[in-house]
Amino acid sequence: MANNRDLMLRGLTNSPEFVKELFPAAERTALLYHLSYLCLGNFPKLERILRQRAVENQLLFVYSEALILKCATTSDDLVSSLLPMLKLSVEDDQPVLAVKSLEKSQTWINEIIQRANEMIDRYEKHIFDVASSTSDVITEKAETEKKKVEMSSEIKSLDKIVDLFQDDRKKISDKIEKIETKIKEKNAELQNHVSKVCRTSEGLGIMTAIVPFIGPIIETINDTGTAPGVKAKTKALTNELSQLTSEKSDLRNKDWSIQLQMTELQLKSAILKIEKGTIPDPVHLGDVQNCLSQIRTILIQLQKFWTSVGELLDSLKKKTFVGEDILDGNMTEITKSFFLKSIKTAEEYWKTFGQSCLNAKEIFDLKSKDAYKFLESSPPVDQVEWKQEYDSVIEKLKKINPDRLWEANQAAITE
């Protein structure tokens, strides 16, 4: 059984709020489509392509909203139905009730996993379509430039600076990738440490059967009596993980600052190129692909999370923990007490996860309805109006902080 429990622990999610990472990616995607439309939409062939891709993205967000809502309602069902049934089955020694509830919850979870897989495939296809559109723009741009005079020295100078910024972003990206590798390794080390502790603790073993987040398990390790050095090692590992996460956050903010500076230079370059009848570079479409890839990555994490929850509940139904059947009606008072406490902890974290999903659902709803109104008309022909609209989008982009957007959107949704 130890191996089964280790497997479950390695699949646990650190925080019930991991879906909050959807916010900046979803916010940026719509704004970057708007910028792409402004820069390329005055060229008829490219306008048609961008309209098609943007409409596809709208539909993608509608489907994403439905998936996230399903996650929220299932979380609520677990809190209002499954966990109370588990509590009742333990208090009244009625394991049949627990088994029936667990089987029902498996149906909910399997449906989410299936929907998540479908959404991941949809995002993958859309990312490919955007990449193809970027290639189409580059081809059209090359054909157009054959008929135009040589680029001005000012445009060349701006493009050169943008290239230097791209080099800086590449260096930052490499650093982030290395830190993410360290975070993954440190997470594995922490989860292996927790697994080892849980193998020697009956109460913690029971908690891993019902709480799908490693955070409360670590809190329990720190709050209960454990072997000498266990708390110290747990704290040291969590502190190291926190430090790495902080370093990653700093790099992401630095990268975002560079992106904003690049966007301002790209505006100047785009204006000059449009004046000459030349197609600007499709730089914003490349950023769209990055944002879509981030959303897809989070959906994969969501799919893995629910798969882990499904395996956890299945093990609760079929397996034994520390040599004693949890659902056989013969639990000791100590075991029963730990199990009931775990149910209470699980309720709190599932409620947090459900609320996070509802907030994420709202942002997808807002972005699918309001963020693509720019498609209702062609980009302004007048340069003053064009620049005003571009500047307006840039101001919205500047307000997006990778680490603070979550709180801002929560406030906006609450109002």
XYZ file of C-alpha atoms in Angstrom:
415
model
C 0.000 0.000 0.000
C 2.949 2.308 0.650
C 3.708 2.461 -3.055
C 0.087 3.357 -3.844
C 0.159 6.154 -1.305
C 3.465 7.452 -2.667
C 1.913 7.550 -6.140
C -1.013 9.584 -4.877
C 1.174 12.031 -3.000
C 3.281 12.701 -6.074
C 0.081 13.667 -7.884
C -1.154 16.066 -5.212
C -1.557 19.736 -6.068
C 0.255 22.282 -3.923
C -2.553 24.857 -3.842
C -6.311 24.777 -4.515
C -5.906 28.143 -6.260
C -3.628 26.986 -9.073
C -6.329 27.884 -11.623
C -5.695 31.572 -10.881
C -2.815 31.384 -13.381
C -5.472 31.361 -16.103
C -6.207 35.052 -15.487
C -3.174 36.828 -16.979
C -3.016 34.443 -19.952
C -6.724 34.872 -20.790
C -6.517 38.640 -20.294
C -3.477 39.025 -22.523
C -4.802 36.778 -25.287
C -7.761 39.039 -26.088
C -5.684 42.229 -25.935
C -2.957 40.774 -28.154
C -5.554 39.741 -30.720
C -6.796 43.336 -30.641
C -3.290 44.687 -31.269
C -2.772 42.191 -34.098
C -6.047 43.293 -35.643
C -5.031 46.965 -35.456
C -1.633 46.326 -37.050
C -2.739 43.879 -39.751
C -6.492 44.424 -40.168
C -6.181 47.155 -42.824
C -4.866 44.540 -45.236
C -8.013 42.730 -46.527
C -6.555 39.219 -46.758
C -5.027 39.445 -43.302
C -8.203 40.948 -41.817
C -10.137 37.845 -42.876
C -7.527 35.567 -41.336
C -7.462 37.479 -38.055
C -11.247 37.600 -37.818
C -11.394 33.831 -38.249
C -8.735 33.186 -35.591
C -10.267 35.657 -33.125
C -13.744 34.143 -33.488
C -12.238 30.693 -32.945
C -10.655 32.004 -29.770
C -13.984 33.391 -28.572
C -15.561 29.957 -28.953
C -12.565 28.379 -27.225
C -13.140 30.635 -24.221
C -16.846 29.717 -24.179
C -15.929 26.014 -24.010
C -13.270 26.782 -21.385
C -15.874 28.565 -19.280
C -18.127 25.486 -19.416
C -15.266 23.210 -18.319
C -14.267 25.439 -15.405
C -17.915 25.733 -14.328
C -18.118 21.920 -14.317
C -15.077 21.853 -12.018
C -16.762 24.352 -9.686
C -20.075 22.471 -9.537
C -18.308 19.150 -8.975
C -16.322 20.705 -6.128
C -19.605 21.878 -4.619
C -21.091 18.391 -5.059
C -18.128 16.868 -3.245
C -18.595 19.293 -0.345
C -22.388 18.994 -0.158
C -22.781 15.296 -0.996
C -19.691 13.063 -0.913
C -17.934 14.392 2.191
C -21.096 14.445 4.365
C -21.818 10.859 3.269
C -18.285 9.808 4.181
C -18.689 11.489 7.549
C -22.003 9.738 8.148
C -20.622 6.363 7.085
C -17.771 6.672 9.576
C -19.912 7.954 12.443
C -22.604 5.279 11.945
C -20.304 2.493 10.704
C -22.104 2.241 7.349
C -19.383 1.620 4.724
C -21.989 0.868 2.021
C -23.022 4.554 2.030
C -19.426 5.618 1.502
C -18.840 3.188 -1.340
C -21.978 4.347 -3.180
C -20.990 8.000 -2.779
C -17.447 7.325 -3.981
C -18.746 5.496 -7.057
C -21.033 8.430 -7.882
C -18.206 10.940 -7.510
C -16.069 8.882 -9.891
C -18.686 9.460 -12.593
C -18.459 13.248 -12.096
C -14.684 13.187 -12.170
C -14.452 10.999 -15.267
C -16.692 13.457 -17.112
C -14.399 16.351 -16.191
C -11.308 14.426 -17.305
C -12.942 13.694 -20.659
C -13.941 17.339 -21.139
C -10.460 18.512 -20.139
C -8.860 16.208 -22.699
C -11.174 17.592 -25.389
C -10.285 21.172 -24.415
C -6.559 20.422 -24.489
C -6.958 19.107 -28.027
C -8.961 22.214 -29.026
C -6.225 24.515 -27.720
C -3.549 22.512 -29.477
C -5.410 22.856 -32.779
C -5.987 26.580 -32.269
C -2.309 27.152 -31.431
C -1.417 25.372 -34.667
C -3.919 27.532 -36.602
C -2.464 30.729 -35.124
C 1.034 29.567 -36.072
C -0.199 28.933 -39.629
C -1.749 32.394 -39.715
C 1.543 33.899 -38.576
C 3.239 32.108 -41.460
C 0.590 33.477 -43.859
C 1.260 37.010 -42.623
C 5.004 36.607 -43.118
C 4.442 35.319 -46.672
C 2.085 38.175 -47.505
C 4.518 40.646 -45.962
C 7.397 39.333 -48.111
C 5.289 39.649 -51.281
C 4.275 43.193 -50.382
C 7.813 44.326 -49.589
C 9.043 43.263 -53.027
C 7.030 46.151 -54.427
C 8.093 48.724 -51.839
C 11.122 50.922 -51.453
C 13.844 50.075 -48.997
C 12.928 50.499 -45.362
C 13.840 53.808 -43.763
C 16.771 54.006 -41.371
C 14.328 54.849 -38.558
C 12.410 51.609 -39.064
C 15.644 49.615 -39.186
C 16.813 51.272 -35.980
C 13.554 50.463 -34.186
C 13.594 46.863 -35.388
C 17.203 46.485 -34.241
C 16.317 47.628 -30.718
C 13.373 45.223 -30.676
C 15.736 42.412 -31.641
C 17.988 43.328 -28.701
C 14.981 43.169 -26.396
C 14.135 39.767 -27.846
C 17.633 38.597 -26.928
C 17.071 39.821 -23.354
C 13.770 37.959 -23.200
C 15.440 34.790 -24.469
C 17.991 34.997 -21.652
C 15.213 35.511 -19.095
C 13.252 32.623 -20.598
C 16.292 30.359 -20.232
C 16.656 31.389 -16.568
C 12.949 30.738 -15.925
C 13.255 27.308 -17.524
C 16.176 26.423 -15.264
C 14.295 27.636 -12.173
C 11.204 25.653 -13.192
C 13.389 22.553 -13.388
C 14.679 23.257 -9.869
C 11.114 23.849 -8.641
C 10.030 20.518 -10.119
C 12.953 18.746 -8.450
C 12.308 20.469 -5.114
C 8.601 19.610 -5.332
C 9.514 15.962 -5.894
C 11.890 16.062 -2.933
C 9.206 17.611 -0.725
C 6.573 15.084 -1.786
C 8.960 12.173 -1.246
C 9.713 13.548 2.227
C 5.987 13.849 2.996
C 5.408 10.322 1.675
C 8.051 8.977 4.037
C 6.456 10.759 6.990
C 2.966 9.536 6.050
C 4.124 5.911 5.914
C 4.898 6.058 9.646
C 1.838 8.055 10.745
C -1.647 6.542 10.828
C -3.366 9.924 10.970
C -1.412 11.391 8.069
C -1.991 8.238 6.042
C -5.726 8.726 6.441
C -5.488 12.402 5.485
C -3.805 11.533 2.196
C -6.871 9.448 1.394
C -9.261 12.385 1.462
C -7.343 15.686 1.038
C -6.033 16.198 -2.551
C -3.708 19.102 -1.635
C -0.290 18.718 -0.069
C -0.500 22.051 1.804
C -2.765 20.860 4.647
C -0.747 17.648 4.966
C 2.383 19.743 5.537
C 0.473 21.875 8.053
C -0.547 18.727 9.916
C 3.070 17.543 9.984
C 4.064 20.866 11.544
C 1.165 20.842 14.027
C 1.518 17.270 15.289
C 4.245 15.449 17.097
C 6.718 13.949 14.648
C 10.183 12.451 14.779
C 13.080 14.810 15.587
C 14.194 16.734 12.546
C 11.030 16.069 10.500
C 9.530 19.509 11.069
C 12.881 21.179 10.429
C 13.358 19.360 7.125
C 9.769 20.064 6.069
C 10.218 23.760 6.801
C 13.585 23.886 5.025
C 12.156 22.280 1.877
C 9.098 24.550 1.811
C 11.307 27.619 2.325
C 13.595 26.579 -0.545
C 10.557 26.023 -2.752
C 9.169 29.418 -1.771
C 12.481 31.102 -2.608
C 12.604 29.493 -6.052
C 9.004 30.512 -6.715
C 9.836 34.079 -5.704
C 12.813 34.143 -8.095
C 10.592 32.874 -10.894
C 8.027 35.571 -10.111
C 10.676 38.304 -10.267
C 11.875 37.056 -13.657
C 8.326 36.903 -15.004
C 7.729 40.501 -13.940
C 11.016 41.578 -15.531
C 10.054 39.792 -18.742
C 6.647 41.495 -18.725
C 8.299 44.900 -18.300
C 10.493 44.209 -21.347
C 7.432 43.087 -23.323
C 5.723 46.412 -22.636
C 8.796 48.369 -23.764
C 8.959 46.257 -26.917
C 5.278 46.863 -27.632
C 5.780 50.624 -27.552
C 8.666 50.355 -30.031
C 6.647 47.999 -32.205
C 3.888 50.620 -32.299
C 6.262 53.203 -33.754
C 7.597 50.676 -36.252
C 4.087 49.567 -37.228
C 2.937 53.145 -37.866
C 5.913 53.815 -40.132
C 5.423 50.561 -42.039
C 1.689 51.110 -42.499
C 2.397 54.601 -43.825
C 4.633 53.010 -46.472
C 1.980 50.396 -47.272
C 4.108 47.653 -45.768
C 2.733 44.941 -43.495
C 4.071 45.141 -39.917
C 5.665 42.078 -38.334
C 3.106 39.663 -36.778
C 4.799 39.907 -33.384
C 1.572 39.995 -31.385
C 0.384 36.747 -32.936
C 3.511 35.087 -31.598
C 2.614 36.362 -28.124
C -0.926 35.036 -28.626
C 0.540 31.571 -29.181
C 2.516 31.869 -25.941
C -0.603 32.839 -23.968
C -2.636 30.015 -25.485
C 0.157 27.582 -24.646
C 0.074 28.788 -21.032
C -3.683 28.183 -20.836
C -3.252 24.738 -22.381
C -0.538 23.899 -19.828
C -2.850 24.884 -16.959
C -5.666 22.766 -18.438
C -3.260 19.813 -18.562
C -2.503 20.465 -14.890
C -6.253 20.571 -14.223
C -6.731 17.271 -16.038
C -3.909 15.656 -14.052
C -5.357 17.059 -10.826
C -8.761 15.456 -11.389
C -7.116 12.212 -12.473
C -5.199 12.233 -9.187
C -8.401 12.926 -7.242
C -10.112 10.048 -9.027
C -7.258 7.673 -8.160
C -7.271 8.915 -4.579
C -11.000 8.269 -4.116
C -10.727 4.901 -5.849
C -7.982 3.895 -3.421
C -10.135 5.088 -0.539
C -12.847 2.716 -1.722
C -10.665 -0.322 -2.466
C -7.424 -0.159 -0.524
C -6.258 -0.181 3.082
C -4.136 2.324 4.944
C -1.521 1.398 7.565
C -2.847 -2.147 7.608
C -6.418 -1.269 8.536
C -9.502 -1.027 6.320
C -10.896 2.494 6.516
C -14.365 1.532 5.357
C -14.779 -1.839 7.042
C -16.731 -0.517 10.045
C -13.996 -1.479 12.516
C -12.124 1.792 12.835
C -10.529 2.655 16.155
C -11.643 5.860 17.858
C -8.284 7.478 17.067
C -8.520 6.477 13.412
C -12.116 7.696 13.249
C -11.142 11.016 14.805
C -8.371 11.568 12.242
C -10.701 10.650 9.401
C -13.424 13.071 10.514
C -10.831 15.810 10.956
C -9.545 15.109 7.443
C -13.076 15.430 6.051
C -13.419 18.848 7.690
C -10.074 19.959 6.248
C -11.040 18.628 2.829
C -14.290 20.623 2.903
C -12.397 23.884 3.477
C -9.931 23.298 0.640
C -12.560 22.068 -1.810
C -14.584 25.215 -1.120
C -11.507 27.319 -1.900
C -10.891 25.376 -5.096
C -14.534 25.744 -6.123
C -14.449 29.498 -5.589
C -11.221 29.752 -7.598
C -12.948 27.933 -10.450
C -15.957 30.268 -10.275
C -13.653 33.286 -10.502
C -11.837 31.726 -13.469
C -15.185 30.954 -15.074
C -16.153 34.630 -14.790
C -12.992 35.842 -16.530
C -13.567 33.468 -19.459
C -17.158 34.675 -19.624
C -16.089 38.331 -19.697
C -13.415 37.714 -22.307
C -15.717 35.721 -24.580
C -18.410 38.439 -24.500
C -16.723 41.820 -24.275
C -13.096 41.556 -25.326
C -13.734 40.953 -29.037
C -16.057 43.846 -29.794
C -13.256 45.317 -31.917
C -14.244 42.751 -34.584
C -17.513 44.611 -35.145
C -15.715 47.128 -37.355
C -12.544 47.454 -39.400
C -9.493 49.138 -37.814
C -9.611 52.965 -37.977
C -8.174 54.471 -41.137
C -7.524 57.821 -39.513
C -4.049 57.704 -37.922
C -5.089 59.712 -34.855
C -8.023 57.383 -34.106
C -5.859 54.348 -34.850
C -3.195 55.449 -32.370
C -5.782 56.305 -29.714
C -7.258 52.812 -29.934
C -3.791 51.220 -29.897
C -2.762 53.284 -26.852
C -5.975 52.278 -25.091
C -5.127 48.589 -25.517
C -1.559 49.177 -24.360
C -2.819 50.837 -21.177
C -4.896 47.756 -20.438
C -1.862 45.554 -21.015
C 0.208 47.664 -18.630
C -2.281 46.967 -15.855
C -1.714 43.232 -16.154
C 0.748 42.032 -13.553
C 1.413 38.285 -13.685
C 1.192 38.028 -9.884
C -1.415 40.679 -9.002
C -4.054 40.258 -11.688
C -5.828 37.612 -9.592
C -6.753 40.033 -6.809
C -7.785 42.751 -9.271
C -10.128 40.412 -11.127
C -11.618 39.093 -7.902
C -12.487 42.678 -6.924
C -13.933 43.423 -10.366
C -16.050 40.276 -10.356
C -17.346 40.970 -6.841
C -18.455 44.512 -7.685
